[in-house]
Amino acid sequence: MLPDLARPLRHAAARLEAATPASRDRAVDALRAFAVLGVVLGHWLVTALIADGASLHTASPLHYMPFLAPVSWLFQTLAVFFLVGGRVATLGLTRAQQSGTSYRSWLSARLSRLFRPVAALLLLWTITAVLLLIGAEPATVHALVKLALSPLWFLLVYAALTAATPLLTRLNPLWPLAVVLHVDLLRFGQGAPSWIGWINLAAGWLVPYTLGAAWARGQLEGHRRALSLLLGGTAGTAALIVWARYPASMVGVPGAEVSNLNPPTLAAVTFGLAQCGLALLLRRPLRRALRRPVAWAAVALVNLFAMTVFLWHQTAMMATTATGLLAGHLPGLHTPPDHLGWIAARLAWLPLFALALAVCWAAFHHLEQRPVRRDSRLAKEHRPGTPRDVALKVEA
């Protein structure tokens, strides 16, 4: 039975392999897929919705068990996403300019795929919030809506950097890094108001984004530069945690006095530099691994529906949590994440989270698609939905 099911999957993977241009850098797609899945798994593992009577509120196992902070180092992968985004945007803008495409058309095409799926998320959660306010406590509604819409801050920053790509393609990453350093010095060393830290929301993610632009220009080739980023970023992060008392967790922890992520601190940026260095070192191994048609097909599909997965993964987790309340307060789902047993229980819930996300994908993935431009000859030779369409739609 299983061989019969595997045969068509292998055949589809082989067709996708044949339709993929030889010039495509598959390592870039793999890094983007890794970054998206890292965020999803990270949220599912370190975000808890605790049922307290008739209300729900958020908590994190990192608050109760700070020794688990290294877990956040595995799943806080946003720097890799911005690295890839900077590279892809720089190359895309260059190609658009060479082909005579206007900046406005190029930007519209890039942002439309980002924000088309957002409309459905906002509409659904606006209706849900109104309905919940009728019978639920405002604190519960606030917690749920905040979790559901939290991915949008990332999209706004990413969209702003994408729009500014013509100004950023030649910017040295040391400039935004210097801004982050000075903001932290003012904030933590000189007693400046805490709001000044939000300058780092742009400057902090500018660092990996401009590294991606440098990668597109061929300035990060070779192991030496990648290794320098990895070792320098690791050493800098360790020094900031040990001697400057920055939090060890690279994600936000409810109740913590300082977060490395909201807004980004210097430690988050140096950690991102280390991640970018590691990502660049992994290019060759990833390219070799993705010569296998099945591995490449999996990466291509994650990229094809990355926005849907990213936007709806929190909703999937909350839908599972709410449904589970019908059976009472379940460990790993509604109980405080204050012991290692909760971690084991949460791992057991991940398949159900994934199933709920698959339902969300089935309902909303079509919003992420866009028409593929092709001439009349291609239109006759290739029907919509074929592996060639997948290869064309997954962005370079």
Short mmCIF file of C-alpha atoms in Angstrom, two decimals, residues 27-360:
data_model
loop_
_atom_site.label_atom_id
_atom_site.label_comp_id
_atom_site.label_asym_id
_atom_site.label_seq_id
_atom_site.Cartn_x
_atom_site.Cartn_y
_atom_site.Cartn_z
CA ALA A 27 20.01 26.69 -0.84
CA VAL A 28 18.22 30.05 -0.71
CA ASP A 29 14.84 28.32 -0.78
CA ALA A 30 15.97 25.87 1.89
CA LEU A 31 17.11 28.68 4.19
CA ARG A 32 13.81 30.49 3.77
CA ALA A 33 11.84 27.31 4.51
CA PHE A 34 14.00 26.70 7.58
CA ALA A 35 13.39 30.25 8.80
CA VAL A 36 9.60 30.00 8.44
CA LEU A 37 9.34 26.58 10.05
CA GLY A 38 11.67 27.70 12.85
CA VAL A 39 9.31 30.54 13.75
CA VAL A 40 6.28 28.23 13.64
CA LEU A 41 7.82 25.52 15.84
CA GLY A 42 9.26 28.14 18.18
CA HIS A 43 5.86 29.70 18.79
CA TRP A 44 4.21 26.33 19.27
CA LEU A 45 6.83 25.25 21.81
CA VAL A 46 7.27 28.38 23.94
CA THR A 47 3.77 29.88 23.88
CA ALA A 48 1.18 28.54 26.29
CA LEU A 49 -2.45 29.54 26.72
CA ILE A 50 -3.29 28.84 30.35
CA ALA A 51 -6.94 28.24 31.28
CA ASP A 52 -7.62 30.04 34.55
CA GLY A 53 -11.28 29.68 35.35
CA ALA A 54 -13.23 31.19 32.47
CA SER A 55 -10.28 33.15 31.06
CA LEU A 56 -7.18 32.41 29.04
CA HIS A 57 -3.83 34.14 29.34
CA THR A 58 -0.42 33.61 27.76
CA ALA A 59 2.65 32.24 29.47
CA SER A 60 5.97 30.74 28.47
CA PRO A 61 7.96 27.78 29.77
CA LEU A 62 11.01 30.04 29.51
CA HIS A 63 9.57 32.13 32.36
CA TYR A 64 9.25 29.14 34.69
CA MET A 65 12.33 27.26 33.43
CA PRO A 66 14.92 29.84 32.31
CA PHE A 67 17.51 27.09 31.87
CA LEU A 68 15.63 26.22 28.67
CA ALA A 69 16.71 29.50 27.06
CA PRO A 70 18.98 27.67 24.56
CA VAL A 71 15.81 26.25 22.98
CA SER A 72 15.06 29.76 21.74
CA TRP A 73 18.42 29.82 19.97
CA LEU A 74 17.22 27.01 17.70
CA PHE A 75 13.88 28.54 16.72
CA GLN A 76 14.47 32.29 16.61
CA THR A 77 15.27 32.31 12.89
CA LEU A 78 14.06 35.73 11.75
CA ALA A 79 17.58 36.95 10.91
CA VAL A 80 17.89 34.18 8.32
CA PHE A 81 14.58 35.26 6.77
CA PHE A 82 15.77 38.87 6.50
CA LEU A 83 19.11 37.69 5.09
CA VAL A 84 17.34 35.76 2.33
CA GLY A 85 14.86 38.61 1.84
CA GLY A 86 17.63 41.13 1.29
CA ARG A 87 19.31 38.89 -1.26
CA VAL A 88 16.12 38.07 -3.16
CA ALA A 89 14.90 41.70 -3.22
CA THR A 90 18.27 43.00 -4.43
CA LEU A 91 18.50 40.45 -7.24
CA GLY A 92 14.85 40.95 -8.15
CA LEU A 93 15.19 44.71 -8.34
CA THR A 94 18.31 44.37 -10.49
CA ARG A 95 16.51 42.07 -12.92
CA ALA A 96 13.51 44.39 -13.02
CA GLN A 97 15.70 47.37 -13.87
CA GLN A 98 17.49 45.41 -16.58
CA SER A 99 14.18 44.37 -18.15
CA GLY A 100 12.73 47.89 -18.02
CA THR A 101 10.18 47.11 -15.31
CA SER A 102 9.35 50.14 -13.20
CA TYR A 103 10.09 50.24 -9.48
CA ARG A 104 6.38 50.68 -8.81
CA SER A 105 5.46 47.52 -10.73
CA TRP A 106 8.24 45.54 -9.09
CA LEU A 107 7.23 46.65 -5.60
CA SER A 108 3.54 46.05 -6.23
CA ALA A 109 4.23 42.49 -7.37
CA ARG A 110 6.32 41.74 -4.28
CA LEU A 111 4.00 43.30 -1.73
CA SER A 112 0.80 41.91 -3.19
CA ARG A 113 1.86 38.37 -2.34
CA LEU A 114 2.68 39.51 1.19
CA PHE A 115 -0.55 41.32 1.92
CA ARG A 116 -3.27 39.48 -0.02
CA PRO A 117 -3.44 36.72 2.62
CA VAL A 118 -3.41 39.30 5.44
CA ALA A 119 -6.87 40.59 4.53
CA ALA A 120 -8.46 37.21 5.28
CA LEU A 121 -6.68 36.96 8.62
CA LEU A 122 -7.79 40.44 9.67
CA LEU A 123 -11.38 39.83 8.58
CA LEU A 124 -11.68 36.50 10.39
CA TRP A 125 -10.17 37.82 13.61
CA THR A 126 -12.23 41.01 13.56
CA ILE A 127 -15.39 38.90 13.43
CA THR A 128 -14.00 36.49 16.03
CA ALA A 129 -13.06 39.31 18.41
CA VAL A 130 -16.54 40.83 18.18
CA LEU A 131 -18.19 37.48 18.87
CA LEU A 132 -15.84 36.70 21.74
CA LEU A 133 -16.49 40.06 23.40
CA ILE A 134 -20.13 39.04 23.78
CA GLY A 135 -19.34 36.17 26.12
CA ALA A 136 -15.63 36.18 26.99
CA GLU A 137 -13.57 38.37 29.29
CA PRO A 138 -11.77 41.28 27.59
CA ALA A 139 -8.41 39.97 28.86
CA THR A 140 -9.00 36.67 27.06
CA VAL A 141 -9.97 38.41 23.83
CA HIS A 142 -6.91 40.63 24.06
CA ALA A 143 -4.61 37.64 24.57
CA LEU A 144 -6.07 35.72 21.64
CA VAL A 145 -6.11 38.62 19.20
CA LYS A 146 -2.58 39.63 20.17
CA LEU A 147 -1.32 36.11 19.47
CA ALA A 148 -3.19 35.83 16.18
CA LEU A 149 -2.01 39.17 14.82
CA SER A 150 1.51 39.12 16.24
CA PRO A 151 3.00 37.92 12.91
CA LEU A 152 1.91 41.18 11.30
CA TRP A 153 4.63 43.30 12.95
CA PHE A 154 7.19 41.23 11.09
CA LEU A 155 5.41 41.76 7.78
CA LEU A 156 5.26 45.52 8.26
CA VAL A 157 9.01 45.72 8.91
CA TYR A 158 9.76 43.38 6.03
CA ALA A 159 7.52 45.36 3.67
CA ALA A 160 9.17 48.65 4.69
CA LEU A 161 12.65 47.26 4.04
CA THR A 162 11.51 45.83 0.71
CA ALA A 163 10.14 49.22 -0.34
CA ALA A 164 13.45 50.84 0.65
CA THR A 165 15.56 48.29 -1.27
CA PRO A 166 16.81 50.84 -3.87
CA LEU A 167 18.29 52.85 -0.99
CA LEU A 168 19.66 49.83 0.88
CA THR A 169 21.40 47.75 -1.76
CA ARG A 170 24.74 49.49 -1.12
CA LEU A 171 24.35 50.20 2.59
CA ASN A 172 27.13 48.72 4.71
CA PRO A 173 25.65 46.52 7.47
CA LEU A 174 28.00 48.19 9.96
CA TRP A 175 25.90 51.39 9.84
CA PRO A 176 22.65 49.89 11.19
CA LEU A 177 24.73 47.79 13.60
CA ALA A 178 26.25 51.02 14.95
CA VAL A 179 22.75 52.46 15.39
CA VAL A 180 21.69 49.42 17.44
CA LEU A 181 24.82 49.70 19.59
CA HIS A 182 24.24 53.39 20.34
CA VAL A 183 20.53 52.90 21.03
CA ASP A 184 21.34 50.18 23.58
CA LEU A 185 24.03 52.34 25.17
CA LEU A 186 21.53 55.15 25.60
CA ARG A 187 18.74 52.86 26.75
CA PHE A 188 20.61 50.63 29.20
CA GLY A 189 23.68 52.71 30.02
CA GLN A 190 22.43 56.30 30.12
CA GLY A 191 18.88 55.83 31.39
CA ALA A 192 17.21 57.03 28.18
CA PRO A 193 13.45 56.40 27.92
CA SER A 194 12.55 52.86 26.92
CA TRP A 195 10.71 53.96 23.77
CA ILE A 196 14.04 54.79 22.16
CA GLY A 197 14.59 51.06 21.82
CA TRP A 198 11.98 50.88 19.07
CA ILE A 199 14.46 52.54 16.73
CA ASN A 200 16.06 49.11 16.67
CA LEU A 201 12.94 47.60 15.15
CA ALA A 202 14.17 48.96 11.82
CA ALA A 203 17.92 49.16 12.49
CA GLY A 204 18.16 45.67 14.00
CA TRP A 205 16.60 43.89 11.03
CA LEU A 206 18.44 46.14 8.60
CA VAL A 207 21.64 44.33 9.56
CA PRO A 208 20.74 40.90 8.12
CA TYR A 209 18.78 42.52 5.27
CA THR A 210 21.81 44.50 4.10
CA LEU A 211 23.95 41.39 4.57
CA GLY A 212 21.59 39.72 2.12
CA ALA A 213 22.13 42.59 -0.33
CA ALA A 214 25.90 42.14 0.06
CA TRP A 215 25.42 38.42 -0.62
CA ALA A 216 23.56 39.29 -3.82
CA ARG A 217 26.49 41.47 -4.88
CA GLY A 218 28.88 38.54 -4.38
CA GLN A 219 30.61 40.04 -1.36
CA LEU A 220 29.97 37.10 0.99
CA GLU A 221 31.36 34.29 -1.11
CA GLY A 222 33.86 31.94 0.46
CA HIS A 223 34.05 30.37 3.89
CA ARG A 224 36.20 33.04 5.52
CA ARG A 225 33.53 35.76 5.64
CA ALA A 226 30.82 33.34 6.72
CA LEU A 227 33.03 31.90 9.44
CA SER A 228 33.90 35.41 10.63
CA LEU A 229 30.19 36.22 10.97
CA LEU A 230 29.53 32.99 12.85
CA LEU A 231 32.43 33.29 15.29
CA GLY A 232 32.15 37.05 15.76
CA GLY A 233 28.41 36.91 16.30
CA THR A 234 28.70 34.01 18.72
CA ALA A 235 31.45 35.68 20.73
CA GLY A 236 29.59 38.98 20.84
CA THR A 237 26.35 37.35 21.96
CA ALA A 238 28.10 35.35 24.67
CA ALA A 239 29.85 38.44 25.97
CA LEU A 240 26.62 40.43 26.09
CA ILE A 241 24.80 37.67 27.97
CA VAL A 242 27.59 36.91 30.45
CA TRP A 243 29.06 40.35 31.14
CA ALA A 244 26.41 42.86 30.03
CA ARG A 245 23.54 40.87 31.57
CA TYR A 246 21.41 40.69 28.44
CA PRO A 247 18.67 38.02 28.60
CA ALA A 248 19.77 34.59 27.41
CA SER A 249 16.45 33.97 25.67
CA MET A 250 16.24 35.22 22.10
CA VAL A 251 12.46 35.43 22.15
CA GLY A 252 10.09 37.45 24.29
CA VAL A 253 9.23 36.00 27.70
CA PRO A 254 6.01 37.22 29.41
CA GLY A 255 6.86 39.04 32.62
CA ALA A 256 10.53 39.59 31.75
CA GLU A 257 11.90 43.07 32.40
CA VAL A 258 13.87 43.13 29.13
CA SER A 259 13.16 41.31 25.88
CA ASN A 260 15.81 40.67 23.24
CA LEU A 261 13.17 40.74 20.54
CA ASN A 262 10.59 43.42 21.39
CA PRO A 263 12.34 45.62 20.42
CA PRO A 264 15.54 43.96 19.11
CA THR A 265 18.59 44.45 21.29
CA LEU A 266 22.26 44.34 20.38
CA ALA A 267 22.33 40.73 21.62
CA ALA A 268 19.56 39.77 19.19
CA VAL A 269 21.49 41.41 16.35
CA THR A 270 24.81 39.74 17.18
CA PHE A 271 22.96 36.44 17.51
CA GLY A 272 21.48 37.11 14.07
CA LEU A 273 24.97 37.70 12.68
CA ALA A 274 26.00 34.28 13.97
CA GLN A 275 22.92 32.73 12.37
CA CYS A 276 23.66 34.43 9.06
CA GLY A 277 27.23 33.14 9.15
CA LEU A 278 26.01 29.61 9.80
CA ALA A 279 23.43 29.91 7.01
CA LEU A 280 26.12 30.99 4.55
CA LEU A 281 28.35 28.08 5.61
CA LEU A 282 25.49 25.64 4.96
CA ARG A 283 24.99 26.71 1.33
CA ARG A 284 27.04 23.94 -0.26
CA PRO A 285 25.70 21.08 1.90
CA LEU A 286 22.15 22.28 1.23
CA ARG A 287 22.72 22.43 -2.51
CA ARG A 288 23.99 18.86 -2.47
CA ALA A 289 21.08 17.64 -0.34
CA LEU A 290 18.51 19.32 -2.58
CA ARG A 291 19.69 17.46 -5.64
CA ARG A 292 17.33 14.77 -4.40
CA PRO A 293 13.94 15.42 -6.08
CA VAL A 294 11.86 14.57 -2.99
CA ALA A 295 13.87 16.90 -0.74
CA TRP A 296 13.63 19.72 -3.27
CA ALA A 297 9.87 19.19 -3.70
CA ALA A 298 9.34 19.52 0.07
CA VAL A 299 11.36 22.76 0.21
CA ALA A 300 9.58 24.18 -2.83
CA LEU A 301 6.15 23.51 -1.35
CA VAL A 302 7.04 25.18 1.95
CA ASN A 303 8.19 28.25 0.02
CA LEU A 304 5.11 28.24 -2.17
CA PHE A 305 2.81 28.51 0.87
CA ALA A 306 5.16 30.20 3.34
CA MET A 307 2.86 33.17 3.93
CA THR A 308 -0.17 31.00 4.64
CA VAL A 309 1.81 28.88 7.12
CA PHE A 310 3.30 31.95 8.78
CA LEU A 311 0.05 33.87 9.13
CA TRP A 312 -2.17 31.04 10.35
CA HIS A 313 0.07 28.96 12.62
CA GLN A 314 -0.94 30.86 15.75
CA THR A 315 -4.62 30.55 14.84
CA ALA A 316 -4.16 26.81 14.38
CA MET A 317 -2.62 26.51 17.84
CA MET A 318 -5.41 28.55 19.44
CA ALA A 319 -8.14 26.61 17.64
CA THR A 320 -6.69 23.36 18.99
CA THR A 321 -6.44 24.85 22.48
CA ALA A 322 -10.04 26.12 22.41
CA THR A 323 -11.39 22.80 21.12
CA GLY A 324 -9.45 20.94 23.80
CA LEU A 325 -11.28 22.88 26.52
CA LEU A 326 -14.31 20.73 25.77
CA ALA A 327 -12.41 17.85 27.41
CA GLY A 328 -11.24 19.90 30.40
CA HIS A 329 -7.86 21.36 31.28
CA LEU A 330 -5.39 19.20 29.37
CA PRO A 331 -1.67 18.99 30.21
CA GLY A 332 0.57 20.73 27.71
CA LEU A 333 -2.39 22.65 26.34
CA HIS A 334 -4.11 24.53 29.16
CA THR A 335 -1.88 23.96 32.20
CA PRO A 336 0.97 26.20 33.41
CA PRO A 337 4.26 25.42 31.62
CA ASP A 338 6.20 25.14 34.87
CA HIS A 339 7.82 21.70 34.64
CA LEU A 340 9.52 19.45 32.12
CA GLY A 341 6.44 17.25 31.92
CA TRP A 342 4.66 20.14 30.24
CA ILE A 343 7.32 20.13 27.49
CA ALA A 344 6.77 16.42 26.86
CA ALA A 345 3.00 16.94 26.74
CA ARG A 346 3.34 19.92 24.39
CA LEU A 347 5.46 17.86 21.98
CA ALA A 348 2.61 15.35 21.83
CA TRP A 349 0.21 18.14 20.77
CA LEU A 350 2.34 19.31 17.83
CA PRO A 351 0.79 16.86 15.33
CA LEU A 352 -2.67 18.23 16.15
CA PHE A 353 -1.38 21.78 15.72
CA ALA A 354 -0.04 20.74 12.32
CA LEU A 355 -3.39 19.17 11.42
CA ALA A 356 -5.23 22.37 12.36
CA LEU A 357 -2.72 24.35 10.28
CA ALA A 358 -3.40 22.03 7.34
CA VAL A 359 -7.10 22.91 7.63
CA CYS A 360 -6.21 26.62 7.59
#
